[in-house]
Short mmCIF file of C-alpha atoms in Angstrom, two decimals:
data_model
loop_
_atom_site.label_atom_id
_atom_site.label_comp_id
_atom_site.label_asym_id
_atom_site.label_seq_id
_atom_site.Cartn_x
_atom_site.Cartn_y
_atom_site.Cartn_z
CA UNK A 1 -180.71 72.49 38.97
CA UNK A 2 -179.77 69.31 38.21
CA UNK A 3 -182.35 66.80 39.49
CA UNK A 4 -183.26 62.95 38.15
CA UNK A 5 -185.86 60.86 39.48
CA UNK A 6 -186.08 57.12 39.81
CA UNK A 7 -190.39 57.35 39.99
CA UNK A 8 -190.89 53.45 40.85
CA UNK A 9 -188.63 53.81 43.40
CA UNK A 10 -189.81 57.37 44.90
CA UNK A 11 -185.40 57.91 44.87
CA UNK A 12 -184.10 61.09 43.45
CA UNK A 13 -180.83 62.22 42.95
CA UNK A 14 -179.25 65.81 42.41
CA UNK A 15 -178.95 69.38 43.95
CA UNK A 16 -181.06 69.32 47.33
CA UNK A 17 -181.64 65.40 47.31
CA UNK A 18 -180.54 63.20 50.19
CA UNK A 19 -177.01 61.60 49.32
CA UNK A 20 -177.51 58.06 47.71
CA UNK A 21 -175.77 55.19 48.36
CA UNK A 22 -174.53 52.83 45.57
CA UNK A 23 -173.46 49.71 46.68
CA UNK A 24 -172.93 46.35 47.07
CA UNK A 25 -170.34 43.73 45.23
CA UNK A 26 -167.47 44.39 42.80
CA UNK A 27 -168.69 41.04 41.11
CA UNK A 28 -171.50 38.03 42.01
CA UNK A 29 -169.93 35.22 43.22
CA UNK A 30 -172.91 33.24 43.78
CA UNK A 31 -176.31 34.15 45.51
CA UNK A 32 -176.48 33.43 49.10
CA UNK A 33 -173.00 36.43 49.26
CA UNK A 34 -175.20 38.50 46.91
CA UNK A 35 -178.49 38.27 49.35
CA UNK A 36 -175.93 38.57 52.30
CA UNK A 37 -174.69 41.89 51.00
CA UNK A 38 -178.09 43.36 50.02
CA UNK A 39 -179.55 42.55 53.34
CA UNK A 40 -176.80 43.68 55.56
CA UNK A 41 -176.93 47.16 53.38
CA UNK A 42 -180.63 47.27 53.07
CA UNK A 43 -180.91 47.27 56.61
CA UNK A 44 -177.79 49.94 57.35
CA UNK A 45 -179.34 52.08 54.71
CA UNK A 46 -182.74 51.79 56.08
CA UNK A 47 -181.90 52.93 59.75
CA UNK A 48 -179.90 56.38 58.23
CA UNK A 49 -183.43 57.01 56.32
CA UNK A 50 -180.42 57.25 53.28
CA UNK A 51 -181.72 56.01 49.43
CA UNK A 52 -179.95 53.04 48.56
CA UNK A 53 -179.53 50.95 45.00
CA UNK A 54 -177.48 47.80 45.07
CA UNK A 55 -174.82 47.29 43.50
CA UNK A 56 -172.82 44.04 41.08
CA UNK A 57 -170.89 43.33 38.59
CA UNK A 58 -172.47 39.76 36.20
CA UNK A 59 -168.53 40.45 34.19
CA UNK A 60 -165.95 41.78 34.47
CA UNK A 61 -165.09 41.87 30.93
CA UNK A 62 -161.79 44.41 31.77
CA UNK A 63 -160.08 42.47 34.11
CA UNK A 64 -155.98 42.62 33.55
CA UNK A 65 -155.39 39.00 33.07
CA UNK A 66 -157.39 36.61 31.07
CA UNK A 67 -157.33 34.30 33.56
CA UNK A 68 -158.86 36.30 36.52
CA UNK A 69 -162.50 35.77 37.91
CA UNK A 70 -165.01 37.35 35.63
CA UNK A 71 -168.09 37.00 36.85
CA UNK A 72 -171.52 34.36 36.13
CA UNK A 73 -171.92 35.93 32.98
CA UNK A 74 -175.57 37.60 31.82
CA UNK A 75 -177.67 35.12 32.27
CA UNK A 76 -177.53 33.66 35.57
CA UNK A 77 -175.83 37.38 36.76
CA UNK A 78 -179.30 38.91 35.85
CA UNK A 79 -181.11 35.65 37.46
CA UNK A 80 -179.45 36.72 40.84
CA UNK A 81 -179.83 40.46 40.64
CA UNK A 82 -183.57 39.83 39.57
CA UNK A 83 -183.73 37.31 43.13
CA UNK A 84 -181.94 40.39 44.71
CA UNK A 85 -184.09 42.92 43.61
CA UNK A 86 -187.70 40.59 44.48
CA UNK A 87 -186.33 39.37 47.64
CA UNK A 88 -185.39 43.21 49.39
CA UNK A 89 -187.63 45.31 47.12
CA UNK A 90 -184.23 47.08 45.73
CA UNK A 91 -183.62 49.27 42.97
CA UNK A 92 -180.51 47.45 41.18
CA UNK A 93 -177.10 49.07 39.42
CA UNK A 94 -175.13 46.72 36.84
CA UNK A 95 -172.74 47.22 34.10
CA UNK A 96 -172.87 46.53 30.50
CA UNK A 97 -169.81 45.97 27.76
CA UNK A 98 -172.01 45.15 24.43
CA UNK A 99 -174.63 46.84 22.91
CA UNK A 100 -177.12 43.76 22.33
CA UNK A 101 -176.65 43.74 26.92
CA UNK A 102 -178.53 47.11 26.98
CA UNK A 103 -182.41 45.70 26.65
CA UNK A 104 -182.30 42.67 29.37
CA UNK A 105 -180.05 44.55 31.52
CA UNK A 106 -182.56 47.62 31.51
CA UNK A 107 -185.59 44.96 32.14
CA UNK A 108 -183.88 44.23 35.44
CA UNK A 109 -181.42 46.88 36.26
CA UNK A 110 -182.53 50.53 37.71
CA UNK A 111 -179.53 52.20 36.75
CA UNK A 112 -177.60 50.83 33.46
CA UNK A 113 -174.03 51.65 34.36
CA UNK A 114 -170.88 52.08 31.53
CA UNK A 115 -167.77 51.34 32.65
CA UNK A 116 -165.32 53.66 32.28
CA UNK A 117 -162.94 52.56 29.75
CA UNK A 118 -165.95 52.52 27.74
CA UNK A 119 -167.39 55.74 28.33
CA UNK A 120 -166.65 56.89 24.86
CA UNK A 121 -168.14 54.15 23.09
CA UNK A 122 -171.07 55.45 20.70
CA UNK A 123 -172.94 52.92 20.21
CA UNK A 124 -172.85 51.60 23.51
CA UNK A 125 -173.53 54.64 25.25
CA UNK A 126 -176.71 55.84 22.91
CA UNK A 127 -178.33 51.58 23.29
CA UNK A 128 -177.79 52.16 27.14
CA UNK A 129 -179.68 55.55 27.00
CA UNK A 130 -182.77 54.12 24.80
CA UNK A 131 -182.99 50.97 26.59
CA UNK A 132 -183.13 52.58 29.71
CA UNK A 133 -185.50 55.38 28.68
CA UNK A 134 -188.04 52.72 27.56
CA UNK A 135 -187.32 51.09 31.10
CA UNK A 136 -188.22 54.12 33.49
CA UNK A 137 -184.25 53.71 35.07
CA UNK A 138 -181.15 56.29 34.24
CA UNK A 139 -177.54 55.84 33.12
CA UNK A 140 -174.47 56.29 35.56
CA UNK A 141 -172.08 56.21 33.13
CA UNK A 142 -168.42 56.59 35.09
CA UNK A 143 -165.67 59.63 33.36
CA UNK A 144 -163.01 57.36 31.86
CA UNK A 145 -159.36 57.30 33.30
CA UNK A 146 -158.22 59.59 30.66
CA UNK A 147 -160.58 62.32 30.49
CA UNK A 148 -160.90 65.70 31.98
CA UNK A 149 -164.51 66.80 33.74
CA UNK A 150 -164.90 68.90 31.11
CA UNK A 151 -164.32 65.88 28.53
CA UNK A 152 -167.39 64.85 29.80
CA UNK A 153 -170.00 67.15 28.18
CA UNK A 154 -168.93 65.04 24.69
CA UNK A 155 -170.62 62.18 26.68
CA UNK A 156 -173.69 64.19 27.54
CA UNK A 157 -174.10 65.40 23.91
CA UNK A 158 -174.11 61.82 22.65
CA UNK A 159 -176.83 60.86 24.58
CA UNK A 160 -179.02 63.69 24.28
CA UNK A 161 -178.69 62.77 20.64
CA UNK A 162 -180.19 59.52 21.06
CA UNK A 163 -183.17 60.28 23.69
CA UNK A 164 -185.41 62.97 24.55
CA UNK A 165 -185.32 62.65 28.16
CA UNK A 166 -182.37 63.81 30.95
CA UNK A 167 -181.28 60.46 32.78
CA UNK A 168 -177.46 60.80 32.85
CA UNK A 169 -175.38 60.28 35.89
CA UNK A 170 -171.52 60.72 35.49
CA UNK A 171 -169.40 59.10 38.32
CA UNK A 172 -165.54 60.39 38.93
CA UNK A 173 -163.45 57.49 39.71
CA UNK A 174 -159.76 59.23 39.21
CA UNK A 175 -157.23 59.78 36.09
CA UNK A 176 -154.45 57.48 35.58
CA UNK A 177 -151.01 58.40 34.88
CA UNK A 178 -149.99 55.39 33.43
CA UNK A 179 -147.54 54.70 36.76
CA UNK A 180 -150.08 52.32 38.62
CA UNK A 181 -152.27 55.09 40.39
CA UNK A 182 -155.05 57.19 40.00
CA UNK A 183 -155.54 60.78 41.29
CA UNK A 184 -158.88 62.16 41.59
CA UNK A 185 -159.35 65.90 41.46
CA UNK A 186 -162.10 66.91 43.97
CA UNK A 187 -162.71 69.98 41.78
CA UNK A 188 -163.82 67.95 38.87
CA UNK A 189 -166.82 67.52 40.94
CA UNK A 190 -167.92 70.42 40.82
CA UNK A 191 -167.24 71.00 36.80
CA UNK A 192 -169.37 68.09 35.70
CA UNK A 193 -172.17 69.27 37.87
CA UNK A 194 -171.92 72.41 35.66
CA UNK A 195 -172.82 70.11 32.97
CA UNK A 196 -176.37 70.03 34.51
CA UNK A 197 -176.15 66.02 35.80
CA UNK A 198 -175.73 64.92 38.90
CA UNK A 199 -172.30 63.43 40.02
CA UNK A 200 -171.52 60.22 42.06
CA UNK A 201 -168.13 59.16 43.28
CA UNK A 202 -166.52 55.66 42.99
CA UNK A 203 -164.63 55.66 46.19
CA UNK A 204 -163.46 52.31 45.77
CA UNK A 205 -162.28 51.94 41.96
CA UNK A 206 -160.19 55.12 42.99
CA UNK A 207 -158.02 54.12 45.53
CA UNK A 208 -157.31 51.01 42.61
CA UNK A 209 -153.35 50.68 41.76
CA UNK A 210 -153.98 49.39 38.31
CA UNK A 211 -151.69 46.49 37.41
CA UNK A 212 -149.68 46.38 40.75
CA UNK A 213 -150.74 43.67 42.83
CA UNK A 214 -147.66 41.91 43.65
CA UNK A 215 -149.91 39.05 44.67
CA UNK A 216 -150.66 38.06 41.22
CA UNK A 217 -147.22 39.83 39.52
CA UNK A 218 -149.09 42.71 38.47
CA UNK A 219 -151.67 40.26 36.57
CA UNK A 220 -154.78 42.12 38.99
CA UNK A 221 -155.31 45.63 40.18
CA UNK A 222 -153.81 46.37 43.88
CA UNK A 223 -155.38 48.70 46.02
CA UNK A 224 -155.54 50.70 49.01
CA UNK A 225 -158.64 50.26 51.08
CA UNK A 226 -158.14 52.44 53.49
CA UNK A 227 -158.24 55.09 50.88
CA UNK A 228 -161.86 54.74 50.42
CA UNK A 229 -163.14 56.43 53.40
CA UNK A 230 -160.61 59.72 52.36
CA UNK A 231 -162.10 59.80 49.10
CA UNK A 232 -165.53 59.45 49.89
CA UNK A 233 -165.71 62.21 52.81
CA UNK A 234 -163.91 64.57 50.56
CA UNK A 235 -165.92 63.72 47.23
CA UNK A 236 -169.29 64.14 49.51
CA UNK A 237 -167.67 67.45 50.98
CA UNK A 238 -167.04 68.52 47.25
CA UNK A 239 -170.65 68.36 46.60
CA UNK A 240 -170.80 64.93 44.83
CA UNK A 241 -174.36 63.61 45.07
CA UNK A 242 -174.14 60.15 45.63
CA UNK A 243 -171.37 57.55 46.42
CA UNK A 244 -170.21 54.16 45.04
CA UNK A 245 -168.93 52.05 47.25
CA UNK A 246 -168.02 48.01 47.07
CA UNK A 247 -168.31 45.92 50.22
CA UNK A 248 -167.67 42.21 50.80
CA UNK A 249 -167.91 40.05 53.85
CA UNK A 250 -164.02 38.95 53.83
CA UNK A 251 -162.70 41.04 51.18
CA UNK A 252 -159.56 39.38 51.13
CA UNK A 253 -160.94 36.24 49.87
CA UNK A 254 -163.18 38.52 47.10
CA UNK A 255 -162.45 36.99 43.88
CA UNK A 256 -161.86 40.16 42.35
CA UNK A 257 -160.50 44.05 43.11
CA UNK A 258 -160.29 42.83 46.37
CA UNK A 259 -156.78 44.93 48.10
CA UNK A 260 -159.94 48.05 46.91
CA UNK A 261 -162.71 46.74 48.82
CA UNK A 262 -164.26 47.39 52.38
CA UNK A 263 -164.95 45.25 54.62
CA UNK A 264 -169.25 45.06 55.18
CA UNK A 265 -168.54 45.56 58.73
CA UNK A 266 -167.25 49.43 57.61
CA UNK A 267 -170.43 50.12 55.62
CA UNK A 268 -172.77 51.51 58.99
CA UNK A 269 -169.48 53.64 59.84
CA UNK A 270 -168.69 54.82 57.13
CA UNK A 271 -172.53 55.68 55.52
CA UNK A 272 -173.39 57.58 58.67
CA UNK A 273 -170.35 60.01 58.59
CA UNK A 274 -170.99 60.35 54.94
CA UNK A 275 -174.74 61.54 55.73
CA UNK A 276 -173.36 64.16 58.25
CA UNK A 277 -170.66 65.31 55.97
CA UNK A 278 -173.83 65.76 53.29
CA UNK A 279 -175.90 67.34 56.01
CA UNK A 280 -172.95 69.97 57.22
CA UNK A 281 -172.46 70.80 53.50
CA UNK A 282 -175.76 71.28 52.11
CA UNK A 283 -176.39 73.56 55.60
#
């Protein structure tokens, strides 16, 4: 049985837990839309009795064009998550792209998160895995774009290498074809729970059309929001054991993966059906 336990938080996550709820902003923008975003989902989360972390990017170091919105950077990104984190009493979920990111972001960050296209990065992967071990959070580290589930035991193996201790998360978020979509396999669910780790979902990043938003000549990522929903219901359905999920106020002004993103005013619809869905299945 594949079990992992946040212990300052009292959150667990795995066979027989309560479906979590990963969420928040693709990216920080400043901190009053940060605080906005944590409270509104704080509170959402709070009435379904359903374990929330919250969720933002400080860069987007993978964006298509050079010139698109990355983020604060580090610094001031961890300054706001840290604010985020005192203000609601929140676990926090952030991304890293460099090794010498892994120690601060652990200090402030709950869950360490590896972005896919990096999910194969050694070094990376194994300084994510210590620093977070000394830190008391885990690793969601999301199956790249071009593996299989099964790819993802190589992943695993690394980081069992480097620390003693089980805190691995993988998250499916879809395989690209190379022909601006991504198709995610609802049985792949399934096979990287069979790795022994629980399994999220990144509803949003999977309904992504990678390089095809005509809005910006295929310089951004399109999307199709109203994917999201689909993919999350099924994933949860599929026995996935927690969902990611990106919200912002007026998505259509977000300054990045926007065409992806939900609108905040979806989040209490769409988190209650996915605790039912949880609740039928695990009946």
């Amino acid at each position: 049985m594949a079990v992992l336990h946040l212990e300052k938080w009292n959150l667990s996550i795995g066979d027989g837990q309560p479906l979590v709820c990963i969420a928040g902003l693709n990216v920080l923008e400043d901190v009053d839309l940060a605080l906005e975003t944590a409270r509104h989902l704080k509170a959402l989360t709070a009435d379904l009795d359903m374990p929330f972390v919250f969720k933002a990017s400080f860069d987007k170091a993978n964006r298509s064009s050079a010139q698109s919105y990355r983020g604060p950077g580090m610094a001031r990104g961890l300054e706001i998550l840290a604010e985020v984190k005192a203000r609601f009493d929140l676990p926090i979920c952030t991304d890293i792209h460099e090794v010498d990111q892994a120690e601060p972001v652990a200090e402030v960050a709950d869950l360490v998160q590896i972005p896919a296209f990096l999910c194969r990065q050694t070094d990376l992967v194994n300084a994510a895995a210590r620093a977070v071990q000394r830190n008391g959070g885990l690793l969601h580290v999301k199956k790249g774009q071009f593996l299989a589930p099964d790819d993802a035991r190589n992943i695993i193996d690394k980081i069992k290498e480097a620390v003693s201790a089980d805190l691995t998360i993988l998250c499916e978020r879809g395989v690209s074809f190379g022909y601006h979509n991504l198709v995610v396999d609802m049985l792949g669910i399934e096979q990287m729970k069979q790795l022994g780790v629980p399994v999220t979902i990144d509803a949003t990043h999977s309904t992504q059309l990678p390089g095809a938003n005509p809005l910006s000549n295929g310089a951004s990522a399109g999307g199709r929001r109203e994917g999201v929903p689909i993919i999350a219901k099924a994933a949860v359905a599929a026995g996935a054991d927690g969902v990611f999920l990106e919200f912002h106020p007026r998505p259509d002004q977000a300054l990045c993966d926007g065409p992806s993103c939900l609108p905040l005013s979806a989040a209490a619809g769409l988190l209650r059906t996915l605790k039912a869905v949880r609740a039928a299945v695990s009946s």
